[in-house]
Amino acid sequence: MTANKGLSEMSREKQTLERALTARAWHDPDFARLLESDPRSALAAMGVEVSDNVKIDIRMQRRDTLYFVIPPLAERREDAERVLNQMDMWQSGDLFCWIMPQALKLELLRMRQGYRGGGHE
């Protein structure tokens, strides 16, 4: 391992998937377009594997746009109260947030751990 590669790996360990995605999208317009048009391929380019059964919708936030995400209709009446627990925010400031059903939280954790695990440039 070269000294430069070692430093790169160490800095990557400190960088979360969210920060890496944001930084790359801000500085690479082609990658930003790929994130929206084919997020699975964009994530794969960063070494992040996404399960085939998971659908991904990545949006580049616009300063002039208000986003509404309507949660899915509860399948059972007793689940209706839990619908408010649909959003997890990981950053504040220039807000980065994940919005997902409870059942996909483990998939997100696996993706984040996979990014930190390395094996890509």
Short mmCIF file of C-alpha atoms in Angstrom, two decimals:
data_model
loop_
_atom_site.label_atom_id
_atom_site.label_comp_id
_atom_site.label_asym_id
_atom_site.label_seq_id
_atom_site.Cartn_x
_atom_site.Cartn_y
_atom_site.Cartn_z
CA MET A 1 0.00 0.00 0.00
CA THR A 2 1.40 3.41 -0.94
CA ALA A 3 1.39 6.30 1.51
CA ASN A 4 -1.13 8.20 -0.63
CA LYS A 5 -3.49 5.26 -0.80
CA GLY A 6 -3.25 4.83 2.96
CA LEU A 7 -4.19 8.47 3.51
CA SER A 8 -7.05 8.15 1.05
CA GLU A 9 -8.41 5.12 2.89
CA MET A 10 -8.06 6.84 6.26
CA SER A 11 -9.94 9.95 5.10
CA ARG A 12 -12.61 7.72 3.55
CA GLU A 13 -13.14 5.98 6.87
CA LYS A 14 -14.14 9.37 8.33
CA GLN A 15 -16.41 10.22 5.41
CA THR A 16 -19.97 8.95 5.54
CA LEU A 17 -21.79 7.72 2.47
CA GLU A 18 -24.03 10.79 2.65
CA ARG A 19 -21.10 13.21 2.69
CA ALA A 20 -19.35 11.37 -0.13
CA LEU A 21 -22.49 11.35 -2.31
CA THR A 22 -23.08 15.03 -1.68
CA ALA A 23 -19.49 16.08 -2.35
CA ARG A 24 -19.25 14.06 -5.55
CA ALA A 25 -22.61 15.33 -6.84
CA TRP A 26 -21.62 18.95 -6.10
CA HIS A 27 -18.30 18.62 -7.94
CA ASP A 28 -19.16 16.20 -10.76
CA PRO A 29 -22.17 17.25 -12.88
CA ASP A 30 -22.14 13.95 -14.82
CA PHE A 31 -22.32 11.98 -11.57
CA ALA A 32 -25.13 14.26 -10.31
CA ARG A 33 -27.17 13.49 -13.44
CA LEU A 34 -26.46 9.77 -13.04
CA LEU A 35 -27.65 9.90 -9.41
CA GLU A 36 -31.07 11.06 -10.57
CA SER A 37 -31.36 9.01 -13.77
CA ASP A 38 -29.79 5.73 -12.60
CA PRO A 39 -29.08 5.85 -8.85
CA ARG A 40 -28.23 2.14 -8.65
CA SER A 41 -25.37 2.61 -11.16
CA ALA A 42 -24.18 5.78 -9.44
CA LEU A 43 -24.04 4.03 -6.08
CA ALA A 44 -22.29 1.04 -7.67
CA ALA A 45 -19.66 3.43 -9.04
CA MET A 46 -18.95 4.33 -5.41
CA GLY A 47 -18.76 0.68 -4.39
CA VAL A 48 -22.18 0.60 -2.73
CA GLU A 49 -24.25 -2.49 -3.47
CA VAL A 50 -28.02 -2.12 -3.35
CA SER A 51 -30.27 -5.16 -3.00
CA ASP A 52 -32.33 -5.90 -6.11
CA ASN A 53 -35.59 -5.66 -4.17
CA VAL A 54 -34.89 -2.05 -3.06
CA LYS A 55 -36.09 0.84 -5.22
CA ILE A 56 -34.05 4.06 -5.06
CA ASP A 57 -35.20 7.59 -5.86
CA ILE A 58 -32.49 10.24 -5.43
CA ARG A 59 -33.37 13.90 -5.89
CA MET A 60 -30.94 16.77 -6.15
CA GLN A 61 -32.51 19.39 -3.91
CA ARG A 62 -33.31 22.70 -5.62
CA ARG A 63 -33.28 25.96 -3.68
CA ASP A 64 -36.61 27.01 -5.23
CA THR A 65 -38.51 23.75 -4.63
CA LEU A 66 -40.59 22.53 -1.70
CA TYR A 67 -40.72 18.74 -1.51
CA PHE A 68 -43.63 16.75 -0.11
CA VAL A 69 -43.24 13.03 0.42
CA ILE A 70 -46.56 11.34 1.05
CA PRO A 71 -46.17 8.26 3.24
CA PRO A 72 -47.77 5.00 2.14
CA LEU A 73 -51.27 4.19 3.30
CA ALA A 74 -51.15 2.05 6.43
CA GLU A 75 -52.16 -1.53 5.72
CA ARG A 76 -53.68 -1.93 9.18
CA ARG A 77 -55.53 0.65 11.22
CA GLU A 78 -53.14 0.29 14.18
CA ASP A 79 -50.22 1.15 11.88
CA ALA A 80 -51.76 4.51 10.95
CA GLU A 81 -50.27 6.24 14.00
CA ARG A 82 -46.75 5.06 13.13
CA VAL A 83 -46.75 6.70 9.70
CA LEU A 84 -45.14 9.83 11.19
CA ASN A 85 -41.99 7.82 11.90
CA GLN A 86 -41.03 7.71 8.22
CA MET A 87 -38.12 10.16 8.11
CA ASP A 88 -34.61 10.01 9.46
CA MET A 89 -32.40 13.07 9.17
CA TRP A 90 -28.63 12.52 9.21
CA GLN A 91 -27.40 16.08 8.75
CA SER A 92 -28.65 19.56 9.42
CA GLY A 93 -27.52 22.80 7.84
CA ASP A 94 -27.44 21.82 4.17
CA LEU A 95 -29.94 19.10 5.01
CA PHE A 96 -29.37 15.54 3.87
CA CYS A 97 -32.19 13.20 4.75
CA TRP A 98 -33.25 9.66 4.10
CA ILE A 99 -36.95 8.95 3.84
CA MET A 100 -37.81 5.28 4.00
CA PRO A 101 -40.16 2.70 5.43
CA GLN A 102 -39.07 1.22 8.73
CA ALA A 103 -38.39 -2.12 7.01
CA LEU A 104 -35.59 -0.61 4.87
CA LYS A 105 -33.53 0.82 7.74
CA LEU A 106 -31.39 -2.33 7.90
CA GLU A 107 -30.77 -2.11 4.15
CA LEU A 108 -29.60 1.50 4.55
CA LEU A 109 -27.30 0.47 7.40
CA ARG A 110 -25.86 -2.31 5.22
CA MET A 111 -25.24 0.16 2.37
CA ARG A 112 -23.54 2.65 4.70
CA GLN A 113 -21.35 -0.06 6.22
CA GLY A 114 -20.50 -1.34 2.74
CA TYR A 115 -19.30 2.12 1.73
CA ARG A 116 -17.04 2.35 4.78
CA GLY A 117 -15.81 -1.18 4.13
CA GLY A 118 -13.87 -0.08 1.07
CA GLY A 119 -13.04 -1.94 -2.06
CA HIS A 120 -13.58 0.92 -4.50
CA GLU A 121 -12.14 4.24 -5.58
#
